[in-house]
XYZ file of C-alpha atoms in Angstrom:
426
model
C 11.884 -1.779 -7.515
C 10.550 -0.491 -10.852
C 7.314 1.373 -10.142
C 5.038 2.939 -12.741
C 2.571 5.547 -11.466
C -0.418 6.216 -13.704
C -1.545 9.841 -13.516
C 0.192 13.144 -12.728
C -2.462 14.872 -10.680
C -1.730 15.700 -7.051
C -2.234 12.047 -6.026
C 0.036 10.633 -8.722
C 2.798 13.203 -8.212
C 2.869 12.841 -4.424
C 2.890 9.045 -4.856
C 5.874 9.310 -7.204
C 7.712 11.649 -4.844
C 7.309 9.445 -1.763
C 8.185 6.301 -3.730
C 11.338 7.966 -5.038
C 12.247 9.029 -1.496
C 11.887 5.354 -0.536
C 14.509 4.447 -3.125
C 12.381 3.096 -5.965
C 12.885 3.653 -9.688
C 9.739 5.572 -10.654
C 8.110 6.458 -13.967
C 4.946 8.568 -14.193
C 2.589 8.271 -17.178
C 0.316 11.253 -17.940
C -1.827 11.888 -21.014
C -1.629 15.686 -20.744
C 1.340 17.908 -21.545
C 2.097 18.512 -17.874
C 1.085 17.757 -14.314
C -2.136 18.901 -12.591
C -4.138 19.517 -15.766
C -7.493 18.039 -14.694
C -9.024 17.625 -11.214
C -5.993 19.229 -9.529
C -6.021 22.276 -11.823
C -8.426 24.649 -10.057
C -9.999 22.923 -7.085
C -11.308 24.811 -4.071
C -7.867 25.040 -2.446
C -8.834 23.544 0.916
C -6.627 21.314 3.016
C -9.549 20.541 5.254
C -8.733 17.756 7.695
C -11.564 18.589 10.055
C -14.081 18.880 7.227
C -13.304 15.402 5.870
C -16.891 14.213 5.768
C -18.673 11.614 3.631
C -21.488 12.875 1.476
C -23.424 9.741 2.414
C -24.939 10.872 5.698
C -28.190 10.454 7.634
C -30.858 12.645 6.052
C -28.906 13.087 2.827
C -31.598 11.520 0.577
C -34.124 14.137 1.761
C -31.588 16.936 1.375
C -30.791 15.705 -2.122
C -34.442 15.866 -3.153
C -34.697 19.411 -1.788
C -31.505 20.483 -3.581
C -32.679 18.991 -6.863
C -35.796 21.156 -6.670
C -33.825 24.338 -6.006
C -32.758 26.525 -8.905
C -29.371 27.194 -7.300
C -29.046 24.012 -5.287
C -25.633 22.343 -4.905
C -26.726 19.054 -6.506
C -27.693 18.127 -10.073
C -28.296 14.647 -11.487
C -28.638 13.646 -15.104
C -28.881 10.014 -16.105
C -25.931 8.996 -18.275
C -27.516 5.800 -19.595
C -25.240 3.475 -17.637
C -26.150 0.799 -15.143
C -22.994 1.776 -13.217
C -24.461 5.186 -12.349
C -27.560 3.589 -10.824
C -25.433 1.042 -8.962
C -23.136 3.724 -7.568
C -26.025 5.916 -6.365
C -27.695 2.899 -4.742
C -24.459 2.014 -2.950
C -24.172 5.577 -1.718
C -27.748 5.508 -0.394
C -26.935 2.374 1.583
C -24.315 4.381 3.479
C -26.764 7.140 4.448
C -27.205 5.917 8.008
C -25.680 6.865 11.349
C -23.511 3.745 11.718
C -21.955 3.925 8.247
C -21.482 7.675 8.542
C -19.524 7.327 11.788
C -17.321 4.553 10.368
C -16.626 6.354 7.101
C -15.973 9.740 8.706
C -13.547 8.204 11.199
C -11.642 6.568 8.315
C -11.486 9.831 6.430
C -10.369 11.810 9.462
C -7.637 9.273 10.199
C -6.155 9.571 6.722
C -6.668 13.338 6.481
C -5.064 14.021 9.857
C -2.080 11.840 8.933
C -1.842 13.695 5.623
C -1.755 17.013 7.461
C 1.314 15.880 9.394
C 2.943 14.496 6.234
C 2.449 17.781 4.377
C 3.972 19.763 7.200
C 7.011 17.457 7.261
C 7.344 17.735 3.469
C 7.046 21.515 3.602
C 9.698 21.735 6.327
C 12.029 19.393 4.440
C 11.711 20.995 0.993
C 10.702 24.607 1.632
C 8.025 24.200 -1.034
C 5.563 27.096 -1.331
C 2.107 27.164 -2.926
C 0.330 30.309 -1.642
C -0.407 28.319 1.495
C -2.022 29.561 4.677
C -2.342 27.763 8.019
C -5.266 29.637 9.544
C -8.049 27.081 9.606
C -11.474 26.606 8.059
C -14.689 28.309 9.137
C -17.940 26.547 8.286
C -20.801 29.039 8.467
C -24.466 28.231 9.026
C -27.340 30.283 7.678
C -30.043 28.536 9.732
C -30.454 27.476 13.336
C -31.176 23.934 12.159
C -27.731 23.720 10.530
C -26.163 25.022 13.727
C -27.983 22.429 15.837
C -27.152 19.578 13.459
C -23.441 20.309 13.744
C -23.479 18.393 17.033
C -23.192 15.105 15.114
C -19.992 16.197 13.393
C -18.594 17.688 16.582
C -18.984 14.324 18.347
C -16.889 12.598 15.673
C -14.300 15.404 15.685
C -14.007 15.127 19.453
C -13.548 11.364 19.279
C -10.867 11.745 16.597
C -9.031 14.428 18.567
C -9.549 17.122 15.899
C -9.386 20.672 17.284
C -12.631 22.605 16.793
C -14.673 25.466 18.212
C -18.402 26.071 17.831
C -19.060 29.778 17.385
C -22.111 31.943 17.862
C -23.089 34.395 15.148
C -21.463 37.308 16.972
C -18.163 35.416 17.278
C -17.715 34.678 13.572
C -15.901 37.952 12.911
C -13.214 37.037 15.461
C -12.107 34.381 12.937
C -13.054 36.093 9.662
C -13.341 39.870 10.270
C -14.628 40.607 6.760
C -17.853 38.726 7.526
C -18.971 41.950 9.189
C -19.971 43.063 5.675
C -21.947 39.880 4.881
C -25.312 40.517 3.235
C -26.973 37.471 4.797
C -27.777 36.590 8.370
C -25.644 33.801 9.816
C -26.614 31.668 12.812
C -23.108 30.576 13.797
C -20.196 28.501 12.638
C -17.723 25.736 13.293
C -14.037 26.663 13.270
C -11.361 24.056 12.533
C -8.071 25.825 13.397
C -5.684 23.144 12.106
C -6.997 23.196 8.541
C -4.916 24.843 5.830
C -5.266 26.252 2.329
C -3.183 26.508 -0.810
C -3.051 26.294 -4.587
C -3.098 22.573 -5.373
C -1.818 23.048 -8.916
C 1.145 25.161 -7.782
C 2.030 22.533 -5.184
C 1.766 19.678 -7.683
C 3.919 21.387 -10.311
C 6.654 22.239 -7.817
C 6.611 18.768 -6.275
C 6.829 17.211 -9.748
C 10.054 19.156 -10.277
C 11.420 17.915 -6.967
C 10.456 14.366 -7.933
C 12.362 14.788 -11.195
C 15.374 15.943 -9.193
C 15.155 12.615 -7.343
C 15.222 10.715 -10.630
C 11.518 10.262 -11.367
C 10.820 10.117 -15.105
C 7.660 11.816 -16.359
C 6.236 10.693 -19.690
C 3.723 13.364 -20.684
C 1.302 13.255 -23.620
C 1.252 9.506 -23.150
C -1.972 7.501 -22.920
C -2.204 4.215 -21.030
C -3.984 1.747 -23.303
C -3.956 -1.420 -21.179
C -2.048 -3.425 -18.598
C -0.374 -6.808 -18.942
C -1.719 -9.130 -16.253
C -0.582 -12.745 -16.380
C -0.923 -15.419 -13.735
C -2.528 -13.010 -11.277
C 0.391 -10.581 -11.472
C 1.048 -7.228 -13.159
C 3.868 -7.326 -15.695
C 3.791 -4.199 -17.851
C 1.993 -1.029 -18.911
C 1.141 -0.455 -22.585
C 1.135 3.154 -23.733
C 0.573 5.287 -26.811
C 2.376 8.612 -27.094
C 2.462 11.485 -29.539
C -0.026 13.213 -31.842
C -1.483 12.265 -35.220
C 0.907 10.309 -37.438
C 3.630 10.531 -34.810
C 1.904 8.061 -32.468
C 4.282 5.632 -30.804
C 3.335 2.521 -28.853
C 5.456 1.229 -25.996
C 5.474 -1.508 -23.381
C 6.912 -0.484 -20.020
C 7.928 -3.401 -17.815
C 7.090 -2.837 -14.145
C 7.363 -4.663 -10.849
C 4.614 -2.483 -9.427
C 1.920 -0.240 -10.905
C 0.113 2.440 -8.882
C -3.168 3.568 -10.438
C -3.820 7.236 -9.596
C -6.055 8.146 -12.532
C -8.839 9.694 -10.467
C -12.199 9.284 -12.233
C -10.593 7.329 -15.080
C -9.207 4.606 -12.823
C -12.346 2.476 -13.068
C -12.490 2.441 -16.868
C -8.832 1.417 -17.223
C -9.249 -1.455 -14.769
C -12.748 -2.479 -15.881
C -11.636 -5.945 -17.059
C -9.205 -6.479 -14.176
C -10.810 -5.241 -10.950
C -14.126 -3.451 -10.381
C -13.767 -0.008 -8.794
C -16.809 1.786 -7.327
C -15.604 5.218 -8.457
C -17.893 7.656 -10.250
C -17.025 11.134 -11.626
C -18.834 13.946 -9.821
C -18.390 17.290 -11.543
C -17.505 20.320 -9.469
C -17.049 23.971 -10.420
C -14.846 26.849 -9.383
C -14.221 30.477 -10.201
C -11.083 32.450 -9.414
C -11.174 36.193 -8.788
C -8.633 38.864 -7.925
C -8.673 40.311 -4.413
C -10.310 43.737 -4.416
C -9.761 44.660 -0.786
C -7.625 43.075 1.936
C -10.026 44.178 4.648
C -13.093 42.869 2.801
C -11.608 39.477 1.829
C -11.487 36.192 3.719
C -8.331 35.294 5.635
C -8.509 31.566 4.973
C -11.354 29.235 3.888
C -15.033 29.841 4.588
C -17.517 27.057 3.854
C -21.138 27.951 3.239
C -23.140 25.012 4.582
C -26.294 25.972 2.695
C -24.782 25.887 -0.782
C -21.857 23.560 -0.009
C -19.493 26.173 -1.454
C -15.961 26.954 -0.258
C -14.388 30.405 -0.508
C -10.609 30.181 -0.188
C -8.033 32.948 -0.003
C -4.749 32.648 -1.890
C -2.194 35.486 -1.933
C -3.958 37.961 -4.235
C -6.719 35.656 -5.496
C -9.915 34.166 -4.148
C -11.019 30.704 -5.263
C -14.711 29.786 -4.950
C -15.550 26.120 -5.475
C -18.337 23.642 -4.987
C -21.382 21.970 -6.552
C -21.980 18.281 -7.238
C -23.145 17.301 -10.709
C -23.708 13.563 -11.195
C -23.664 13.663 -14.991
C -21.045 11.121 -16.038
C -17.903 12.302 -17.820
C -19.531 15.456 -19.172
C -17.161 18.379 -18.548
C -19.197 21.015 -20.419
C -19.598 24.259 -18.474
C -23.019 25.183 -17.110
C -22.869 28.948 -16.668
C -25.650 28.897 -14.072
C -23.242 27.153 -11.674
C -20.918 30.107 -11.970
C -23.802 32.375 -11.006
C -24.338 30.347 -7.833
C -20.656 30.577 -6.890
C -20.696 34.344 -7.483
C -23.827 34.692 -5.402
C -22.264 32.940 -2.406
C -19.140 35.097 -2.679
C -21.260 38.247 -2.934
C -23.412 37.168 0.031
C -20.484 36.630 2.367
C -17.760 38.986 1.062
C -19.541 41.541 -1.136
C -16.539 43.873 -1.499
C -13.813 41.244 -1.404
C -13.148 40.390 -5.044
C -13.133 41.656 -8.608
C -15.527 39.246 -10.272
C -14.592 38.506 -13.882
C -16.838 37.165 -16.625
C -17.682 33.596 -17.484
C -14.093 32.961 -18.588
C -13.187 32.484 -14.917
C -15.424 29.403 -14.644
C -13.781 25.968 -14.481
C -15.112 22.438 -14.024
C -13.397 19.216 -12.994
C -14.380 15.623 -12.290
C -13.963 14.391 -8.727
C -13.446 10.631 -8.308
C -16.071 9.679 -5.718
C -16.556 6.401 -3.888
C -20.007 5.566 -2.433
C -18.722 5.726 1.158
C -16.584 8.846 0.630
C -13.339 7.124 1.623
C -10.581 6.834 -0.991
C -9.234 3.473 -2.098
C -5.611 3.211 -1.029
C -3.809 -0.113 -1.011
C -3.298 -3.412 -2.822
C -5.607 -5.361 -5.112
C -6.001 -9.083 -5.689
C -3.537 -8.683 -8.597
C 0.012 -8.917 -7.309
C 1.906 -5.704 -7.988
C -1.229 -3.667 -8.784
C -1.896 -0.918 -6.247
C -4.563 1.769 -5.999
C -4.379 5.373 -4.820
C -7.604 6.855 -6.113
C -11.203 7.768 -5.293
C -10.458 10.772 -3.060
C -13.495 12.754 -4.204
C -13.320 16.369 -3.068
C -10.414 15.645 -0.707
C -7.551 14.692 -3.006
C -5.532 17.785 -2.047
C -6.322 17.240 1.632
C -5.338 13.554 1.648
C -2.594 13.525 -1.003
C 0.547 13.423 1.138
C -0.869 10.942 3.626
C -2.134 8.620 0.897
C 1.210 8.786 -0.914
C 3.221 8.158 2.240
C 0.988 5.208 3.077
C 1.228 3.629 -0.387
C 5.018 4.102 -0.402
C 5.322 2.392 2.989
C 3.157 -0.530 1.905
C 4.984 -1.058 -1.388
C 8.321 -0.807 0.435
C 7.187 -3.361 3.076
C 7.616 -0.762 5.826
C 5.200 -0.563 8.785
C 2.699 2.236 7.995
C 2.097 4.979 10.524
C -1.693 4.511 10.521
C -4.193 1.660 10.270
C -4.763 0.943 6.597
C -6.687 -2.291 6.024
C -10.093 -0.581 5.815
C -8.845 1.893 3.204
C -8.182 -0.799 0.590
C -10.531 -2.075 -2.116
C -11.200 -5.204 -0.045
C -13.785 -3.305 2.027
C -16.106 -3.378 -0.999
C -15.551 -7.085 -1.553
C -16.712 -8.351 1.837
């Protein structure tokens, strides 16, 4: 089958790889000069199965108001002048209840846990390396209220069979010894031992090369302009490649098209299918390790600021924040200050902090319920693998394996019907 994958981020590249392994003829279209140039470029580095949690949760509206009033809060909202922004935020608010939270979190955990197994199988089969570590995630709480509220998440983790341990403040250093130097008082933490870490960009670039070795064709610096849909079926992808006067238009015939364009999926498909995906800007900084003993071992999540600190080989990645500001990718230097503050609070001697040039921002493709959209559409031959929000790296291999099984008419390993776009059309 001739399959065209749109997008060469971690979702698009893993989709292409698994489809090629299934025996399909695969072409990947990417507007940048290489893979992993946008959302996958410098994300927080977490492969956090156990922390796969929807932002739409009970009490979130009140938390959001509090964060908006804080100078260094994790949330910022600026109206972009579109009705779609209002609609998306309203849909998200509708999911901020206990029933929806439990349903959405269970969906996310199912896909994330499957993805964890898929990544391990891929790593064993290929020997691919990406500065990965398999030493878990530690979520730390600064207040007793945060510690007490973790019971809700623990109940869902227990039901899903996800390994976890609730830790007292004195036990935190058994998981992350360098927290002994923390400048803030911590009330406890939640350890998820099966979570992993790694450089998403390094993984994506190496997997793209392996996909090429399997025969996948990558067309870089090529923009998708529109899709041919006739009689309720996808027929071709129209592209424009090159720069300036060297622009070349092309029509690529396809049996199947997989849209993995992250935040840009909705705009491409606007006149074909409506996708409830909105770009939520996140930030990261990357710093060199200053001291092995004073640095984190794996990933530490600060519940107060919603910031992740992740250890690579000789680098530390600090990522977080949620800016609902449309497609604005301009850097707000104050966000970098917040990330540095969290790093300094928890690991004050761990890293060499550089200047503002270390700051990066990317757009996360968020759905209102937090669950990605993976599966078919009403258009025959048009498939979606998008909307993973902050968990694209975590869910990439599982989503790609699932989409490859479905397209190949093979029985998937996990339940999948509630991951498709149809859940928003009921």
